[in-house]
Short mmCIF file of C-alpha atoms in Angstrom, two decimals:
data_model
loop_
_atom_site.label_atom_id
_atom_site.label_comp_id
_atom_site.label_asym_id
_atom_site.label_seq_id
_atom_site.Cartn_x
_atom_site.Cartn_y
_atom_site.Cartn_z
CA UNK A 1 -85.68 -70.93 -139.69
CA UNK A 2 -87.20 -68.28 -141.16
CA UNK A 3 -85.09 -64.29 -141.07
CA UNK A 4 -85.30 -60.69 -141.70
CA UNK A 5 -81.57 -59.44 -142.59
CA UNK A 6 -81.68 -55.51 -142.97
CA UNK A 7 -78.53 -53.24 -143.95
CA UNK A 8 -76.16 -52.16 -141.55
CA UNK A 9 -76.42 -49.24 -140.40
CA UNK A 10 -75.77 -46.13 -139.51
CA UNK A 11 -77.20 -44.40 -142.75
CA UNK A 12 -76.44 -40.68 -143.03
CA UNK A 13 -78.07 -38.68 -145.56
CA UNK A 14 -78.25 -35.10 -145.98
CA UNK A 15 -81.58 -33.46 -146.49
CA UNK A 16 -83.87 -34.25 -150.25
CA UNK A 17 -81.38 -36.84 -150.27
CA UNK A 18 -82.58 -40.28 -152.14
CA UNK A 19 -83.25 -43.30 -149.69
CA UNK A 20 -82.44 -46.94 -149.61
CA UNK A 21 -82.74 -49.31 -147.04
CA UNK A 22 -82.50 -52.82 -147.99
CA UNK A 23 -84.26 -55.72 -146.59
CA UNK A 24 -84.43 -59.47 -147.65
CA UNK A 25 -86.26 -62.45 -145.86
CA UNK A 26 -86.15 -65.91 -145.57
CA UNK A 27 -89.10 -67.73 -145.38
CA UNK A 28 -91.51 -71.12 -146.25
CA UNK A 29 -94.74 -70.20 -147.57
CA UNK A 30 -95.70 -66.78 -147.87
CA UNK A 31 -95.14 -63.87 -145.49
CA UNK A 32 -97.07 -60.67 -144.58
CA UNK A 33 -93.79 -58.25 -144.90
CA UNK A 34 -93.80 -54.72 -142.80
CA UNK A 35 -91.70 -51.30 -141.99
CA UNK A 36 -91.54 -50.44 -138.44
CA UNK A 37 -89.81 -46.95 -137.19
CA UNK A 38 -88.84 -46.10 -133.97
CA UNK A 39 -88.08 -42.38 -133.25
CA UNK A 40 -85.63 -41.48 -130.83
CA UNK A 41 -87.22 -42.59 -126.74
CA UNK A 42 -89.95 -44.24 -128.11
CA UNK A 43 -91.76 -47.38 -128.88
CA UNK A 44 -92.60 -48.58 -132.64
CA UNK A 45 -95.05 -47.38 -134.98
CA UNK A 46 -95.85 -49.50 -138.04
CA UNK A 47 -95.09 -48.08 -141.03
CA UNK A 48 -96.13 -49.64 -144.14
CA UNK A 49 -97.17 -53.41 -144.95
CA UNK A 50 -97.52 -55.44 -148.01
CA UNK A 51 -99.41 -59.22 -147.56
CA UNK A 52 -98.65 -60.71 -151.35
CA UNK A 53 -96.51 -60.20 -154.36
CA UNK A 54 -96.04 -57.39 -155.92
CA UNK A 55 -97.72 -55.97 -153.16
CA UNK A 56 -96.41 -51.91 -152.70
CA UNK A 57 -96.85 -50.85 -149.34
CA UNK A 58 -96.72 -46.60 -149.28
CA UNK A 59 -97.09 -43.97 -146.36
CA UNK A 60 -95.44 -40.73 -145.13
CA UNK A 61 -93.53 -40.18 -148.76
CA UNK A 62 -91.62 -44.41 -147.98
CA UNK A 63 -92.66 -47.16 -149.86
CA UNK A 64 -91.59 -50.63 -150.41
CA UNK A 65 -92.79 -53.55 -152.77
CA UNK A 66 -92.96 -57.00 -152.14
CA UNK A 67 -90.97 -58.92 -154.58
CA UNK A 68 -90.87 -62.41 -153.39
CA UNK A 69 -88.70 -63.51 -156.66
CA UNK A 70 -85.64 -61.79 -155.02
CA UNK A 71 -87.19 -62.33 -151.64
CA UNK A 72 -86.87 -58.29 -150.95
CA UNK A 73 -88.77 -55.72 -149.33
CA UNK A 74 -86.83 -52.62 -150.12
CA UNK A 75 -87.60 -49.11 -148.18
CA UNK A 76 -87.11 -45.92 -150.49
CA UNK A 77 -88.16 -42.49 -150.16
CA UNK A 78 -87.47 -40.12 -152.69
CA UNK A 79 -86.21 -37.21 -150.62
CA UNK A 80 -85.88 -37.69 -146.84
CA UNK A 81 -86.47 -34.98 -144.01
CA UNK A 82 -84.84 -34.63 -140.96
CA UNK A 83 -87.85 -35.65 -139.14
CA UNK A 84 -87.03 -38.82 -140.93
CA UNK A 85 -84.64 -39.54 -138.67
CA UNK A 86 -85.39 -42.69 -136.36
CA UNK A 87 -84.52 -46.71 -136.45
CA UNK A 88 -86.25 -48.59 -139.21
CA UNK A 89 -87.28 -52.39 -138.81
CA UNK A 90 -87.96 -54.63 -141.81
CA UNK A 91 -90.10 -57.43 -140.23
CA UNK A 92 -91.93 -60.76 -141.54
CA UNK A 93 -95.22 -62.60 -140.07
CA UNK A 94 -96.59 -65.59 -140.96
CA UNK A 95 -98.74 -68.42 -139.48
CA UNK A 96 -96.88 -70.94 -137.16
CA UNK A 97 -98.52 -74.26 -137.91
CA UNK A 98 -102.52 -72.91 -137.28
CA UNK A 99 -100.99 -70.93 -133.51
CA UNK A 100 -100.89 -66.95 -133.94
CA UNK A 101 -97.86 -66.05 -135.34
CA UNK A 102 -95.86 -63.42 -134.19
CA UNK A 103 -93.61 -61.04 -135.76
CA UNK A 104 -90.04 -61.65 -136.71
CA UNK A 105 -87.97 -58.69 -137.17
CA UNK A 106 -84.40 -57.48 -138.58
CA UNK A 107 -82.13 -55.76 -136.50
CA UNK A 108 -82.65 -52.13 -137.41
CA UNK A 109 -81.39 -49.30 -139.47
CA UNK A 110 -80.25 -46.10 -137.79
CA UNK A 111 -81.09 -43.51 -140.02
CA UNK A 112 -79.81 -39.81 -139.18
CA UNK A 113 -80.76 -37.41 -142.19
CA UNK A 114 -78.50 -33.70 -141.58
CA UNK A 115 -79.79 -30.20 -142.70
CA UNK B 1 -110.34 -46.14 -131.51
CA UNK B 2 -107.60 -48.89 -129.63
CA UNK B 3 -104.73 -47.81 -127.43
CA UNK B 4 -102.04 -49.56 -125.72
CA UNK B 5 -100.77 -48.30 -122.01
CA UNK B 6 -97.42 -49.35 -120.85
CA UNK B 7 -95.69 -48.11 -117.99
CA UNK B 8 -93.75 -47.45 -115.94
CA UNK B 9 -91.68 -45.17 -118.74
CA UNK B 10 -88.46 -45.60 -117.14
CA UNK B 11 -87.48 -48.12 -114.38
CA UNK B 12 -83.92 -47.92 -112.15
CA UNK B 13 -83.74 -51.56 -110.06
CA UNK B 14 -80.91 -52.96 -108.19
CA UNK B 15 -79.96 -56.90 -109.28
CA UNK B 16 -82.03 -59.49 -107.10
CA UNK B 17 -84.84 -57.06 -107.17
CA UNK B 18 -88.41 -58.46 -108.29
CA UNK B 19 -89.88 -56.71 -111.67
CA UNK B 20 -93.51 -56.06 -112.82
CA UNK B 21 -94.29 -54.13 -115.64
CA UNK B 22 -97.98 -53.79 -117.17
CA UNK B 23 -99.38 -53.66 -120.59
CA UNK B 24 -103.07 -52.57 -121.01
CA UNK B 25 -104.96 -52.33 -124.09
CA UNK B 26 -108.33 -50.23 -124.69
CA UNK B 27 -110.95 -50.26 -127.49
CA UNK B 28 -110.47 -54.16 -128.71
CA UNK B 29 -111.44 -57.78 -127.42
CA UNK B 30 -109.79 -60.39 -127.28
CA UNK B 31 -106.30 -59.01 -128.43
CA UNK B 32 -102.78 -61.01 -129.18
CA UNK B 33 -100.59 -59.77 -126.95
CA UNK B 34 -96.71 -59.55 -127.05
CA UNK B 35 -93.98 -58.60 -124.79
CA UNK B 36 -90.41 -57.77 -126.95
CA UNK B 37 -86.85 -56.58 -125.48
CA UNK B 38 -84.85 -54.36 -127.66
CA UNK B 39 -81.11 -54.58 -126.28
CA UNK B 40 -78.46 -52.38 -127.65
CA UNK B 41 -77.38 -53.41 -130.77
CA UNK B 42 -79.17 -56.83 -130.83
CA UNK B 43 -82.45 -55.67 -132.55
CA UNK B 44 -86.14 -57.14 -130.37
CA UNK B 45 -86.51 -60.22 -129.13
CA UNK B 46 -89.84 -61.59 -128.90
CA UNK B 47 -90.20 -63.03 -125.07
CA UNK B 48 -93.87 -64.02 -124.97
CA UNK B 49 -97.33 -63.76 -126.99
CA UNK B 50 -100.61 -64.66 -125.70
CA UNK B 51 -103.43 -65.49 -127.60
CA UNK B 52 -105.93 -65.54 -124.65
CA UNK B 53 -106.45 -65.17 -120.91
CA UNK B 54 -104.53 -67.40 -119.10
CA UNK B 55 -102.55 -68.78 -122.01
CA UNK B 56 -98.97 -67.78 -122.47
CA UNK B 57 -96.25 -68.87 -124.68
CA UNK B 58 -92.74 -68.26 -123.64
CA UNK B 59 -90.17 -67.78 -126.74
CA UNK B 60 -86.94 -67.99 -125.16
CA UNK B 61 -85.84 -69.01 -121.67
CA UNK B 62 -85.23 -66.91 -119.72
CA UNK B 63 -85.44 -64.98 -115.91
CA UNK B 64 -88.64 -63.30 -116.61
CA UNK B 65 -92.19 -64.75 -116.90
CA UNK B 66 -95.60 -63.08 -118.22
CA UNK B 67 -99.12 -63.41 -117.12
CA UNK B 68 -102.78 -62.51 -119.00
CA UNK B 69 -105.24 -62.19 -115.68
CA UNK B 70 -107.63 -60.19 -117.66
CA UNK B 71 -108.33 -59.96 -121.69
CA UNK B 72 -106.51 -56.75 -122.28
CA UNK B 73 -104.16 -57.15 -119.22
CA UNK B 74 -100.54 -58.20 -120.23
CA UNK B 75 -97.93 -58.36 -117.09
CA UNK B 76 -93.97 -59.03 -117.32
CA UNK B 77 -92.72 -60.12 -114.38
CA UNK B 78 -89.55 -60.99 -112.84
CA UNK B 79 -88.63 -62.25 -109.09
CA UNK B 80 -85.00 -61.80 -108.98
CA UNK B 81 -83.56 -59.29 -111.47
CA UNK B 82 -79.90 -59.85 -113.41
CA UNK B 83 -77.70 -57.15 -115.03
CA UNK B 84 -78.34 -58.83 -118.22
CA UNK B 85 -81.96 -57.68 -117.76
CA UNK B 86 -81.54 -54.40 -118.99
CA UNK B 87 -83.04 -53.55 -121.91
CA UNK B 88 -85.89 -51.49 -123.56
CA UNK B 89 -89.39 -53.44 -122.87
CA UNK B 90 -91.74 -53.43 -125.66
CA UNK B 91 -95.64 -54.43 -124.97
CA UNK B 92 -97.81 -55.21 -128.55
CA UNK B 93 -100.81 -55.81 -129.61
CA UNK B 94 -102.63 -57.13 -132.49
CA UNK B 95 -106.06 -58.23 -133.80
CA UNK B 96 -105.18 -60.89 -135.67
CA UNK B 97 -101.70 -62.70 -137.23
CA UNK B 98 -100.37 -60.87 -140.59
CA UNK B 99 -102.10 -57.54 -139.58
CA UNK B 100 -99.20 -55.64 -137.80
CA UNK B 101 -98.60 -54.54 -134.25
CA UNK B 102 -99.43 -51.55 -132.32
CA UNK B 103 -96.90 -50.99 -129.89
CA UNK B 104 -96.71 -49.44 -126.68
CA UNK B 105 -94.47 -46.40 -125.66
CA UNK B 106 -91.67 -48.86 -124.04
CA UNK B 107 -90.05 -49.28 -120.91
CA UNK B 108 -86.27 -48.69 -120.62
CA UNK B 109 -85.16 -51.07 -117.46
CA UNK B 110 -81.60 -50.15 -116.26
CA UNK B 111 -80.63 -52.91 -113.46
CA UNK B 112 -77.47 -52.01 -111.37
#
């Protein structure tokens, strides 16, 4: 069936650090792809999306391109904050035989970015 | 502009217990509506979607149950709690498939 498979986490970074998280899918047909966060008591906020290939998704300094030849969805940001600190979700959607589809997500990525 | 109201925030219930938590949405028609539980270290778990009043799909078997009375109404019920209940409720909405969720603020369920 079709699967999101993020990094394992914990990631710790220290501050203007270079970010990384990885995220590959598995999928028929052809995917919306999206980055969720979840800061620290709360619920999720969407991120950034990308609906085709070659698609770059951007917002908040993260981006992420859709490269559906490696099946990837990559989340980088070039120098993180500590307000960047949160749970990140790679997730995929896609039509379920003409129903609404729903959202499938990875597991999560606990970032924690020190001063 | 749409907003999603979940509550209650935080919920303390002893096993055998019933459960009702509710999801409302503002500022749309006609919403998909979604009901995930995030349990430590297992990532969210999509429980139910509805695409309409009335209509309810059920992903995975389970002790709970939902119910759509109204358009932008979303409940998650439960008449006899288990430990294995616990978890971090999610309520979501969405206009249409491929778009992206909003999600609500969450409801961390602690059953003792």
């Amino acid at each position: 069936g079709d699967s999101v498979t993020q990094m394992e986490g914990p990631v710790t970074l220290s501050e203007e650090a270079f970010l990384t998280i990885n995220c590959t899918y598995t999928a028929t047909g052809y995917p919306s792809l999206f980055w969720y966060v979840q800061y620290p008591g709360e619920g999720l906020q969407l991120l950034l999306k990308a609906t085709k290939a070659d698609d770059k998704g951007s917002n908040k300094g993260f981006e992420a391109t859709y490269r559906k030849e490696t099946t990837s969805f990559h989340l980088e940001k070039g120098s993180v904050q500590v307000s960047d600190s949160a749970v990140y979700f790679c997730a995929l959607s896609k039509d379920y035989g003409g129903s609404q589809g729903n959202l499938i997500f990875g597991k999560g990525t606990k970032l924690s970015v020190k001063p | 502009s749409q907003t999603i109201h979940q509550w209650p925030a935080t919920l303390v219930q002893p096993v055998g217990s019933p459960l009702s938590l509710e999801c409302t949405v503002e500022g749309t028609s006609n919403p998909n509506l979604y009901w995930y539980r995030q349990a430590a270290g297992r990532g969210l778990q999509l429980l139910f979607y509805s695409v309409g009043i009335g209509q309810i799909s059920s992903e995975v078997p389970q002790n709970l149950s939902a119910s759509r009375p109204q358009d932008r109404q979303f409940i998650l019920s439960s008449k006899k709690l288990l430990l294995s209940d616990s978890g971090f409720y999610l309520c979501a909405w969405s206009p249409t498939i491929n778009y992206g969720y909003t999600f609500g603020s969450g409801t961390r369920l602690t059953v003792v």
